Tab-separated table of N, CA and C in Angstrom:
chain	number	residue	atom	x	y	z
A	1	UNK	N	0.810	-1.192	0.008
A	1	UNK	CA	0.004	0.006	-0.016
A	1	UNK	C	0.847	1.266	-0.011
A	2	UNK	N	1.771	1.357	0.904
A	2	UNK	CA	2.565	2.559	1.100
A	2	UNK	C	3.402	2.891	-0.175
A	3	UNK	N	4.008	1.835	-0.703
A	3	UNK	CA	4.831	2.065	-1.917
A	3	UNK	C	4.013	2.539	-3.089
A	4	UNK	N	2.837	1.958	-3.294
A	4	UNK	CA	1.983	2.318	-4.315
A	4	UNK	C	1.543	3.782	-4.226
A	5	UNK	N	1.175	4.212	-3.068
A	5	UNK	CA	0.710	5.619	-2.850
A	5	UNK	C	1.893	6.567	-3.035
A	6	UNK	N	3.065	6.243	-2.488
A	6	UNK	CA	4.223	7.139	-2.702
A	6	UNK	C	4.603	7.201	-4.148
A	7	UNK	N	4.512	6.041	-4.890
A	7	UNK	CA	4.814	6.019	-6.296
A	7	UNK	C	3.829	6.932	-7.050
A	8	UNK	N	2.612	6.906	-6.659
A	8	UNK	CA	1.588	7.803	-7.287
A	8	UNK	C	1.924	9.259	-7.002
A	9	UNK	N	2.317	9.604	-5.799
A	9	UNK	CA	2.760	10.941	-5.435
A	9	UNK	C	3.897	11.362	-6.317
A	10	UNK	N	4.905	10.512	-6.443
A	10	UNK	CA	6.056	10.874	-7.257
A	10	UNK	C	5.672	11.055	-8.716
A	11	UNK	N	4.818	10.233	-9.240
A	11	UNK	CA	4.350	10.374	-10.616
A	11	UNK	C	3.663	11.730	-10.812
A	12	UNK	N	2.842	12.080	-9.847
A	12	UNK	CA	2.096	13.370	-9.942
A	12	UNK	C	3.104	14.545	-9.882
A	13	UNK	N	4.105	14.427	-9.004
A	13	UNK	CA	5.060	15.553	-8.823
A	13	UNK	C	6.003	15.686	-10.058
A	14	UNK	N	6.256	14.597	-10.746
A	14	UNK	CA	7.111	14.665	-11.957
A	14	UNK	C	6.452	15.443	-13.059
A	15	UNK	N	5.153	15.501	-13.056
A	15	UNK	CA	4.441	16.257	-14.170
A	15	UNK	C	3.732	17.477	-13.672
A	16	UNK	N	3.799	17.776	-12.385
A	16	UNK	CA	3.086	18.916	-11.826
A	16	UNK	C	3.648	20.202	-12.409
A	17	UNK	N	2.767	21.185	-12.641
A	17	UNK	CA	3.227	22.470	-13.130
A	17	UNK	C	4.032	23.197	-12.064
A	18	UNK	N	3.587	23.108	-10.778
A	18	UNK	CA	4.317	23.665	-9.677
A	18	UNK	C	5.341	22.730	-9.146
A	19	UNK	N	6.396	23.235	-8.597
A	19	UNK	CA	7.413	22.412	-7.997
A	19	UNK	C	7.024	21.976	-6.625
A	20	UNK	N	6.555	22.907	-5.828
A	20	UNK	CA	6.036	22.623	-4.506
A	20	UNK	C	4.508	22.473	-4.587
A	21	UNK	N	3.994	21.351	-4.226
A	21	UNK	CA	2.574	21.045	-4.286
A	21	UNK	C	2.056	20.854	-2.869
A	22	UNK	N	0.956	21.439	-2.535
A	22	UNK	CA	0.401	21.221	-1.181
A	22	UNK	C	0.115	19.698	-0.942
A	23	UNK	N	0.573	19.195	0.224
A	23	UNK	CA	0.388	17.838	0.575
A	23	UNK	C	-1.132	17.520	0.607
A	24	UNK	N	-1.915	18.430	1.131
A	24	UNK	CA	-3.355	18.213	1.227
A	24	UNK	C	-3.954	18.078	-0.140
A	25	UNK	N	-3.487	18.902	-1.148
A	25	UNK	CA	-4.079	18.832	-2.457
A	25	UNK	C	-3.730	17.508	-3.151
A	26	UNK	N	-2.502	16.994	-2.948
A	26	UNK	CA	-2.155	15.681	-3.449
A	26	UNK	C	-3.072	14.582	-2.808
A	27	UNK	N	-3.219	14.700	-1.562
A	27	UNK	CA	-4.010	13.725	-0.790
A	27	UNK	C	-5.446	13.736	-1.296
A	28	UNK	N	-6.018	14.955	-1.494
A	28	UNK	CA	-7.435	15.065	-1.959
A	28	UNK	C	-7.527	14.482	-3.387
A	29	UNK	N	-6.550	14.731	-4.214
A	29	UNK	CA	-6.590	14.184	-5.580
A	29	UNK	C	-6.626	12.639	-5.577
A	30	UNK	N	-5.770	12.069	-4.794
A	30	UNK	CA	-5.717	10.596	-4.693
A	30	UNK	C	-6.996	10.076	-4.083
A	31	UNK	N	-7.491	10.752	-3.055
A	31	UNK	CA	-8.689	10.309	-2.412
A	31	UNK	C	-9.881	10.354	-3.382
A	32	UNK	N	-9.963	11.452	-4.136
A	32	UNK	CA	-11.024	11.643	-5.130
A	32	UNK	C	-10.953	10.630	-6.295
A	33	UNK	N	-9.783	10.100	-6.493
A	33	UNK	CA	-9.600	9.029	-7.503
A	33	UNK	C	-9.919	7.662	-6.989
A	34	UNK	N	-10.444	7.618	-5.736
A	34	UNK	CA	-10.809	6.317	-5.086
A	34	UNK	C	-9.630	5.382	-4.959
A	35	UNK	N	-8.420	5.941	-4.622
A	35	UNK	CA	-7.259	5.162	-4.416
A	35	UNK	C	-7.531	4.158	-3.318
A	36	UNK	N	-7.235	2.847	-3.582
A	36	UNK	CA	-7.501	1.823	-2.558
A	36	UNK	C	-6.602	2.056	-1.347
A	37	UNK	N	-7.102	1.678	-0.181
A	37	UNK	CA	-6.408	1.775	1.086
A	37	UNK	C	-5.796	3.152	1.345
A	38	UNK	N	-6.602	4.142	1.018
A	38	UNK	CA	-6.148	5.510	1.190
A	38	UNK	C	-5.980	5.844	2.631
A	39	UNK	N	-4.767	6.337	3.022
A	39	UNK	CA	-4.558	6.703	4.389
A	39	UNK	C	-5.268	7.993	4.758
A	40	UNK	N	-5.300	8.316	6.052
A	40	UNK	CA	-5.815	9.572	6.482
A	40	UNK	C	-4.809	10.657	6.077
A	41	UNK	N	-5.216	11.948	6.094
A	41	UNK	CA	-4.358	13.008	5.751
A	41	UNK	C	-3.099	13.002	6.600
A	42	UNK	N	-3.268	12.698	7.891
A	42	UNK	CA	-2.098	12.683	8.784
A	42	UNK	C	-1.153	11.560	8.430
A	43	UNK	N	-1.689	10.358	8.127
A	43	UNK	CA	-0.827	9.246	7.742
A	43	UNK	C	-0.142	9.508	6.358
A	44	UNK	N	-0.899	10.127	5.461
A	44	UNK	CA	-0.392	10.507	4.169
A	44	UNK	C	0.796	11.496	4.298
A	45	UNK	N	0.614	12.455	5.160
A	45	UNK	CA	1.713	13.462	5.424
A	45	UNK	C	2.952	12.770	5.934
A	46	UNK	N	2.773	11.833	6.858
A	46	UNK	CA	3.943	11.119	7.411
A	46	UNK	C	4.608	10.257	6.299
A	47	UNK	N	3.834	9.612	5.415
A	47	UNK	CA	4.431	8.911	4.315
A	47	UNK	C	5.315	9.803	3.485
A	48	UNK	N	4.795	11.003	3.166
A	48	UNK	CA	5.529	11.968	2.355
A	48	UNK	C	6.793	12.402	3.072
A	49	UNK	N	6.663	12.741	4.372
A	49	UNK	CA	7.822	13.241	5.111
A	49	UNK	C	8.898	12.174	5.231
A	50	UNK	N	8.522	10.900	5.260
A	50	UNK	CA	9.473	9.829	5.515
A	50	UNK	C	10.107	9.256	4.279
A	51	UNK	N	9.715	9.749	3.068
A	51	UNK	CA	10.326	9.274	1.854
A	51	UNK	C	11.507	10.155	1.431
A	52	UNK	N	12.656	9.551	1.323
A	52	UNK	CA	13.875	10.244	1.028
A	52	UNK	C	13.944	10.926	-0.344
A	53	UNK	N	13.018	10.573	-1.210
A	53	UNK	CA	13.036	11.170	-2.561
A	53	UNK	C	12.260	12.509	-2.609
A	54	UNK	N	11.642	12.819	-1.482
A	54	UNK	CA	10.781	14.007	-1.433
A	54	UNK	C	11.337	15.021	-0.412
A	55	UNK	N	11.038	16.315	-0.645
A	55	UNK	CA	11.369	17.397	0.234
A	55	UNK	C	10.064	17.983	0.678
A	56	UNK	N	9.877	18.116	2.009
A	56	UNK	CA	8.676	18.705	2.557
A	56	UNK	C	9.050	19.978	3.155
A	57	UNK	N	8.309	21.044	2.916
A	57	UNK	CA	8.578	22.374	3.474
A	57	UNK	C	7.271	22.932	4.004
A	58	UNK	N	7.363	23.490	5.163
A	58	UNK	CA	6.234	24.214	5.777
A	58	UNK	C	6.374	25.673	5.449
A	59	UNK	N	5.411	26.245	4.743
A	59	UNK	CA	5.462	27.655	4.479
A	59	UNK	C	4.707	28.405	5.589
A	60	UNK	N	4.767	29.732	5.504
A	60	UNK	CA	4.123	30.593	6.468
A	60	UNK	C	2.638	30.202	6.587
A	61	UNK	N	2.140	30.166	7.821
A	61	UNK	CA	0.717	29.825	8.050
A	61	UNK	C	-0.193	30.846	7.316
A	62	UNK	N	-1.227	30.289	6.708
A	62	UNK	CA	-2.205	31.130	6.027
A	62	UNK	C	-3.109	31.747	7.045
A	63	UNK	N	-3.550	33.001	6.810
A	63	UNK	CA	-4.389	33.659	7.778
A	63	UNK	C	-5.729	32.993	7.944
A	64	UNK	N	-6.208	32.210	7.022
A	64	UNK	CA	-7.488	31.591	7.115
A	64	UNK	C	-7.420	30.145	7.732
A	65	UNK	N	-6.259	29.709	8.061
A	65	UNK	CA	-5.991	28.315	8.387
A	65	UNK	C	-6.842	27.852	9.596
A	66	UNK	N	-7.208	28.700	10.493
A	66	UNK	CA	-7.944	28.304	11.702
A	66	UNK	C	-9.469	28.490	11.530
A	67	UNK	N	-9.905	28.864	10.373
A	67	UNK	CA	-11.365	29.010	10.116
A	67	UNK	C	-11.772	28.007	9.057
A	68	UNK	N	-12.462	26.910	9.469
A	68	UNK	CA	-12.799	25.816	8.574
A	68	UNK	C	-13.602	26.279	7.349
A	69	UNK	N	-14.541	27.227	7.562
A	69	UNK	CA	-15.361	27.732	6.394
A	69	UNK	C	-14.534	28.472	5.425
A	70	UNK	N	-13.627	29.357	5.925
A	70	UNK	CA	-12.807	30.139	5.059
A	70	UNK	C	-11.723	29.222	4.368
A	71	UNK	N	-11.245	28.190	5.103
A	71	UNK	CA	-10.316	27.286	4.548
A	71	UNK	C	-10.894	26.516	3.310
A	72	UNK	N	-12.121	26.140	3.493
A	72	UNK	CA	-12.789	25.367	2.401
A	72	UNK	C	-13.008	26.301	1.175
A	73	UNK	N	-13.365	27.565	1.416
A	73	UNK	CA	-13.545	28.492	0.316
A	73	UNK	C	-12.209	28.743	-0.386
A	74	UNK	N	-11.146	28.926	0.407
A	74	UNK	CA	-9.803	29.202	-0.235
A	74	UNK	C	-9.314	27.993	-0.997
A	75	UNK	N	-9.529	26.806	-0.460
A	75	UNK	CA	-9.128	25.604	-1.155
A	75	UNK	C	-9.922	25.423	-2.487
A	76	UNK	N	-11.117	25.894	-2.504
A	76	UNK	CA	-11.951	25.777	-3.701
A	76	UNK	C	-11.337	26.707	-4.802
A	77	UNK	N	-10.599	27.741	-4.398
A	77	UNK	CA	-9.948	28.653	-5.264
A	77	UNK	C	-8.496	28.236	-5.532
A	78	UNK	N	-8.108	27.034	-5.010
A	78	UNK	CA	-6.784	26.436	-5.208
A	78	UNK	C	-5.695	27.129	-4.344
A	79	UNK	N	-6.064	27.685	-3.226
A	79	UNK	CA	-5.113	28.205	-2.219
A	79	UNK	C	-5.139	27.281	-1.036
A	80	UNK	N	-4.043	26.565	-0.877
A	80	UNK	CA	-3.938	25.548	0.221
A	80	UNK	C	-2.915	26.036	1.233
A	81	UNK	N	-3.180	25.753	2.485
A	81	UNK	CA	-2.203	25.999	3.557
A	81	UNK	C	-1.539	24.647	3.879
A	82	UNK	N	-0.679	24.669	4.863
A	82	UNK	CA	-0.021	23.437	5.269
A	82	UNK	C	1.233	23.139	4.471
A	83	UNK	N	1.851	21.968	4.788
A	83	UNK	CA	3.127	21.636	4.155
A	83	UNK	C	2.968	21.401	2.669
A	84	UNK	N	4.072	21.639	1.977
A	84	UNK	CA	4.184	21.417	0.526
A	84	UNK	C	5.316	20.465	0.281
A	85	UNK	N	5.215	19.752	-0.852
A	85	UNK	CA	6.204	18.743	-1.154
A	85	UNK	C	6.741	18.943	-2.573
A	86	UNK	N	7.980	18.572	-2.773
A	86	UNK	CA	8.563	18.577	-4.151
A	86	UNK	C	9.529	17.370	-4.229
A	87	UNK	N	9.811	17.014	-5.427
A	87	UNK	CA	10.824	15.941	-5.689
A	87	UNK	C	12.176	16.510	-5.392
A	88	UNK	N	13.020	15.786	-4.700
A	88	UNK	CA	14.395	16.181	-4.484
A	88	UNK	C	15.121	16.395	-5.813
A	89	UNK	N	14.792	15.504	-6.749
A	89	UNK	CA	15.465	15.520	-8.017
A	89	UNK	C	15.016	16.577	-8.997
A	90	UNK	N	13.996	17.320	-8.647
A	90	UNK	CA	13.446	18.367	-9.511
A	90	UNK	C	13.537	19.696	-8.850
A	91	UNK	N	14.607	20.418	-9.227
A	91	UNK	CA	14.892	21.686	-8.637
A	91	UNK	C	14.494	22.813	-9.628
A	92	UNK	N	13.709	23.811	-9.213
A	92	UNK	CA	13.287	24.848	-10.168
A	92	UNK	C	14.420	25.743	-10.588
A	93	UNK	N	14.407	26.130	-11.835
A	93	UNK	CA	15.377	27.097	-12.384
A	93	UNK	C	14.845	28.519	-12.130
A	94	UNK	N	15.631	29.513	-12.451
A	94	UNK	CA	15.214	30.899	-12.329
A	94	UNK	C	13.951	31.116	-13.252
A	95	UNK	N	13.996	30.584	-14.419
A	95	UNK	CA	12.898	30.726	-15.368
A	95	UNK	C	11.613	30.111	-14.788
A	96	UNK	N	11.736	28.917	-14.156
A	96	UNK	CA	10.610	28.247	-13.621
A	96	UNK	C	10.004	29.128	-12.474
A	97	UNK	N	10.864	29.665	-11.640
A	97	UNK	CA	10.399	30.455	-10.567
A	97	UNK	C	9.726	31.713	-11.108
A	98	UNK	N	10.273	32.317	-12.086
A	98	UNK	CA	9.674	33.541	-12.703
A	98	UNK	C	8.257	33.166	-13.275
A	99	UNK	N	8.138	32.051	-13.953
A	99	UNK	CA	6.911	31.581	-14.528
A	99	UNK	C	5.857	31.354	-13.426
A	100	UNK	N	6.256	30.675	-12.355
A	100	UNK	CA	5.340	30.422	-11.244
A	100	UNK	C	4.837	31.701	-10.589
A	101	UNK	N	5.766	32.636	-10.371
A	101	UNK	CA	5.404	33.956	-9.811
A	101	UNK	C	4.364	34.631	-10.658
A	102	UNK	N	4.613	34.661	-12.011
A	102	UNK	CA	3.719	35.288	-12.920
A	102	UNK	C	2.336	34.565	-12.910
A	103	UNK	N	2.327	33.300	-12.888
A	103	UNK	CA	1.062	32.519	-12.845
A	103	UNK	C	0.270	32.828	-11.625
A	104	UNK	N	0.998	32.884	-10.440
A	104	UNK	CA	0.335	33.183	-9.196
A	104	UNK	C	-0.243	34.584	-9.179
A	105	UNK	N	0.537	35.547	-9.715
A	105	UNK	CA	0.021	36.924	-9.774
A	105	UNK	C	-1.211	37.012	-10.599
A	106	UNK	N	-1.240	36.283	-11.780
A	106	UNK	CA	-2.435	36.279	-12.601
A	106	UNK	C	-3.571	35.584	-11.905
A	107	UNK	N	-3.336	34.527	-11.171
A	107	UNK	CA	-4.407	33.820	-10.434
A	107	UNK	C	-5.065	34.759	-9.403
A	108	UNK	N	-4.246	35.576	-8.737
A	108	UNK	CA	-4.766	36.546	-7.781
A	108	UNK	C	-5.676	37.539	-8.457
A	109	UNK	N	-5.207	38.086	-9.624
A	109	UNK	CA	-6.069	39.001	-10.376
A	109	UNK	C	-7.333	38.349	-10.862
A	110	UNK	N	-7.283	37.124	-11.396
A	110	UNK	CA	-8.443	36.433	-11.819
A	110	UNK	C	-9.451	36.229	-10.717
A	111	UNK	N	-8.958	35.842	-9.513
A	111	UNK	CA	-9.796	35.605	-8.402
A	111	UNK	C	-10.471	36.890	-7.869
A	112	UNK	N	-9.721	37.992	-7.906
A	112	UNK	CA	-10.245	39.279	-7.507
A	112	UNK	C	-11.348	39.762	-8.478
A	113	UNK	N	-11.116	39.528	-9.752
A	113	UNK	CA	-12.152	39.851	-10.763
A	113	UNK	C	-13.402	38.986	-10.561
A	114	UNK	N	-13.191	37.737	-10.256
A	114	UNK	CA	-14.303	36.810	-10.019
A	114	UNK	C	-15.085	37.274	-8.754
A	115	UNK	N	-14.364	37.718	-7.736
A	115	UNK	CA	-14.971	38.229	-6.514
A	115	UNK	C	-15.806	39.486	-6.811
A	116	UNK	N	-15.259	40.368	-7.655
A	116	UNK	CA	-15.992	41.622	-8.007
A	116	UNK	C	-17.260	41.207	-8.821
A	117	UNK	N	-17.124	40.306	-9.769
A	117	UNK	CA	-18.274	39.942	-10.594
A	117	UNK	C	-19.406	39.270	-9.777
A	118	UNK	N	-19.039	38.605	-8.745
A	118	UNK	CA	-20.052	37.877	-7.962
A	118	UNK	C	-20.345	38.580	-6.614
A	119	UNK	N	-19.932	39.841	-6.481
A	119	UNK	CA	-20.168	40.572	-5.241
A	119	UNK	C	-21.641	40.757	-4.980
A	120	UNK	N	-22.041	40.818	-3.710
A	120	UNK	CA	-23.477	41.007	-3.413
A	120	UNK	C	-23.891	42.391	-3.878
A	121	UNK	N	-25.124	42.409	-4.299
A	121	UNK	CA	-25.732	43.700	-4.777
A	121	UNK	C	-25.684	44.747	-3.741
A	122	UNK	N	-25.799	44.340	-2.469
A	122	UNK	CA	-25.838	45.331	-1.354
A	122	UNK	C	-24.494	45.538	-0.692
A	123	UNK	N	-23.452	45.232	-1.418
A	123	UNK	CA	-22.060	45.466	-0.906
A	123	UNK	C	-21.879	46.989	-0.637
A	124	UNK	N	-21.468	47.308	0.593
A	124	UNK	CA	-21.219	48.762	0.860
A	124	UNK	C	-20.255	49.361	-0.101
A	125	UNK	N	-20.450	50.603	-0.444
A	125	UNK	CA	-19.627	51.312	-1.420
A	125	UNK	C	-18.129	51.259	-1.033
A	126	UNK	N	-17.842	51.414	0.252
A	126	UNK	CA	-16.450	51.443	0.755
A	126	UNK	C	-15.798	50.051	0.453
A	127	UNK	N	-16.511	48.983	0.701
A	127	UNK	CA	-15.971	47.672	0.459
A	127	UNK	C	-15.776	47.382	-1.031
A	128	UNK	N	-16.699	47.947	-1.835
A	128	UNK	CA	-16.513	47.807	-3.294
A	128	UNK	C	-15.266	48.573	-3.774
A	129	UNK	N	-15.066	49.761	-3.195
A	129	UNK	CA	-13.850	50.509	-3.527
A	129	UNK	C	-12.597	49.799	-3.131
A	130	UNK	N	-12.598	49.121	-1.965
A	130	UNK	CA	-11.448	48.317	-1.473
A	130	UNK	C	-11.205	47.169	-2.447
A	131	UNK	N	-12.217	46.534	-2.930
A	131	UNK	CA	-12.044	45.430	-3.876
A	131	UNK	C	-11.444	45.922	-5.195
A	132	UNK	N	-11.917	47.034	-5.657
A	132	UNK	CA	-11.349	47.669	-6.873
A	132	UNK	C	-9.895	48.021	-6.672
A	133	UNK	N	-9.604	48.627	-5.531
A	133	UNK	CA	-8.191	48.962	-5.175
A	133	UNK	C	-7.291	47.762	-5.123
A	134	UNK	N	-7.878	46.657	-4.592
A	134	UNK	CA	-7.082	45.431	-4.580
A	134	UNK	C	-6.760	44.890	-5.990
A	135	UNK	N	-7.718	45.009	-6.855
A	135	UNK	CA	-7.471	44.581	-8.285
A	135	UNK	C	-6.445	45.486	-8.912
A	136	UNK	N	-6.513	46.790	-8.702
A	136	UNK	CA	-5.535	47.705	-9.268
A	136	UNK	C	-4.134	47.424	-8.719
A	137	UNK	N	-4.020	47.172	-7.380
A	137	UNK	CA	-2.744	46.876	-6.807
A	137	UNK	C	-2.189	45.493	-7.299
A	138	UNK	N	-3.013	44.530	-7.438
A	138	UNK	CA	-2.609	43.247	-7.992
A	138	UNK	C	-2.083	43.350	-9.418
A	139	UNK	N	-2.789	44.120	-10.229
A	139	UNK	CA	-2.348	44.362	-11.617
A	139	UNK	C	-1.046	45.072	-11.652
A	140	UNK	N	-0.858	46.094	-10.804
A	140	UNK	CA	0.416	46.815	-10.751
A	140	UNK	C	1.531	45.874	-10.308
A	141	UNK	N	1.286	45.058	-9.318
A	141	UNK	CA	2.286	44.119	-8.871
A	141	UNK	C	2.693	43.173	-10.018
A	142	UNK	N	1.721	42.652	-10.766
A	142	UNK	CA	2.014	41.785	-11.864
A	142	UNK	C	2.865	42.539	-12.926
A	143	UNK	N	2.457	43.706	-13.274
A	143	UNK	CA	3.221	44.533	-14.248
A	143	UNK	C	4.640	44.818	-13.751
A	144	UNK	N	4.765	45.126	-12.480
A	144	UNK	CA	6.159	45.368	-11.928
A	144	UNK	C	6.992	44.101	-11.970
A	145	UNK	N	6.381	42.947	-11.694
A	145	UNK	CA	7.102	41.673	-11.741
A	145	UNK	C	7.557	41.397	-13.137
A	146	UNK	N	6.644	41.607	-14.106
A	146	UNK	CA	6.991	41.368	-15.520
A	146	UNK	C	8.156	42.265	-15.947
A	147	UNK	N	8.072	43.516	-15.551
A	147	UNK	CA	9.132	44.494	-15.867
A	147	UNK	C	10.476	44.040	-15.208
A	148	UNK	N	10.444	43.699	-13.994
A	148	UNK	CA	11.663	43.262	-13.317
A	148	UNK	C	12.253	42.007	-13.946
A	149	UNK	N	11.387	41.079	-14.408
A	149	UNK	CA	11.868	39.876	-15.061
A	149	UNK	C	12.497	40.203	-16.395
A	150	UNK	N	11.874	41.107	-17.170
A	150	UNK	CA	12.417	41.554	-18.449
A	150	UNK	C	13.761	42.225	-18.241
A	151	UNK	N	13.878	43.112	-17.210
A	151	UNK	CA	15.110	43.799	-16.946
A	151	UNK	C	16.189	42.834	-16.559
A	152	UNK	N	15.822	41.747	-15.855
A	152	UNK	CA	16.780	40.721	-15.435
A	152	UNK	C	17.399	39.984	-16.600
A	153	UNK	N	16.613	39.784	-17.695
A	153	UNK	CA	17.088	39.064	-18.882
A	153	UNK	C	18.021	39.866	-19.702
A	154	UNK	N	17.994	41.195	-19.529
A	154	UNK	CA	18.855	42.099	-20.353
A	154	UNK	C	20.287	41.986	-19.962
């Protein structure tokens, strides 16, 4: 059981777009595929931590991590908290890191736009202005990142 699940994790990580993948996201994917003898999230995390081919890193705690309702909502938007894992043999290059940063910046913009489009009709004007400001700041951040990356290539 353990070797099969770890082999599935490694296969997923070999083709993953991101180098560091949330452990919980991997676990949910395998669980949703009805993987036989699927361990609990805690057991799964231990399997990952104990495999020498993998590197596990704990990133800064997400602000929503202690609110189950907000955690569920953020995960539905593909924002996971908790440890992340990557293959030891797969180290990101500068170009990979630049691509990932640009993709994440665009994902933030897309989610802010989605939030604006689905905002409640009775959203207070001040909160709507804050949402618009967040979109503007996210776009400026993305533009600044792209400029910095172009300048780096020169």
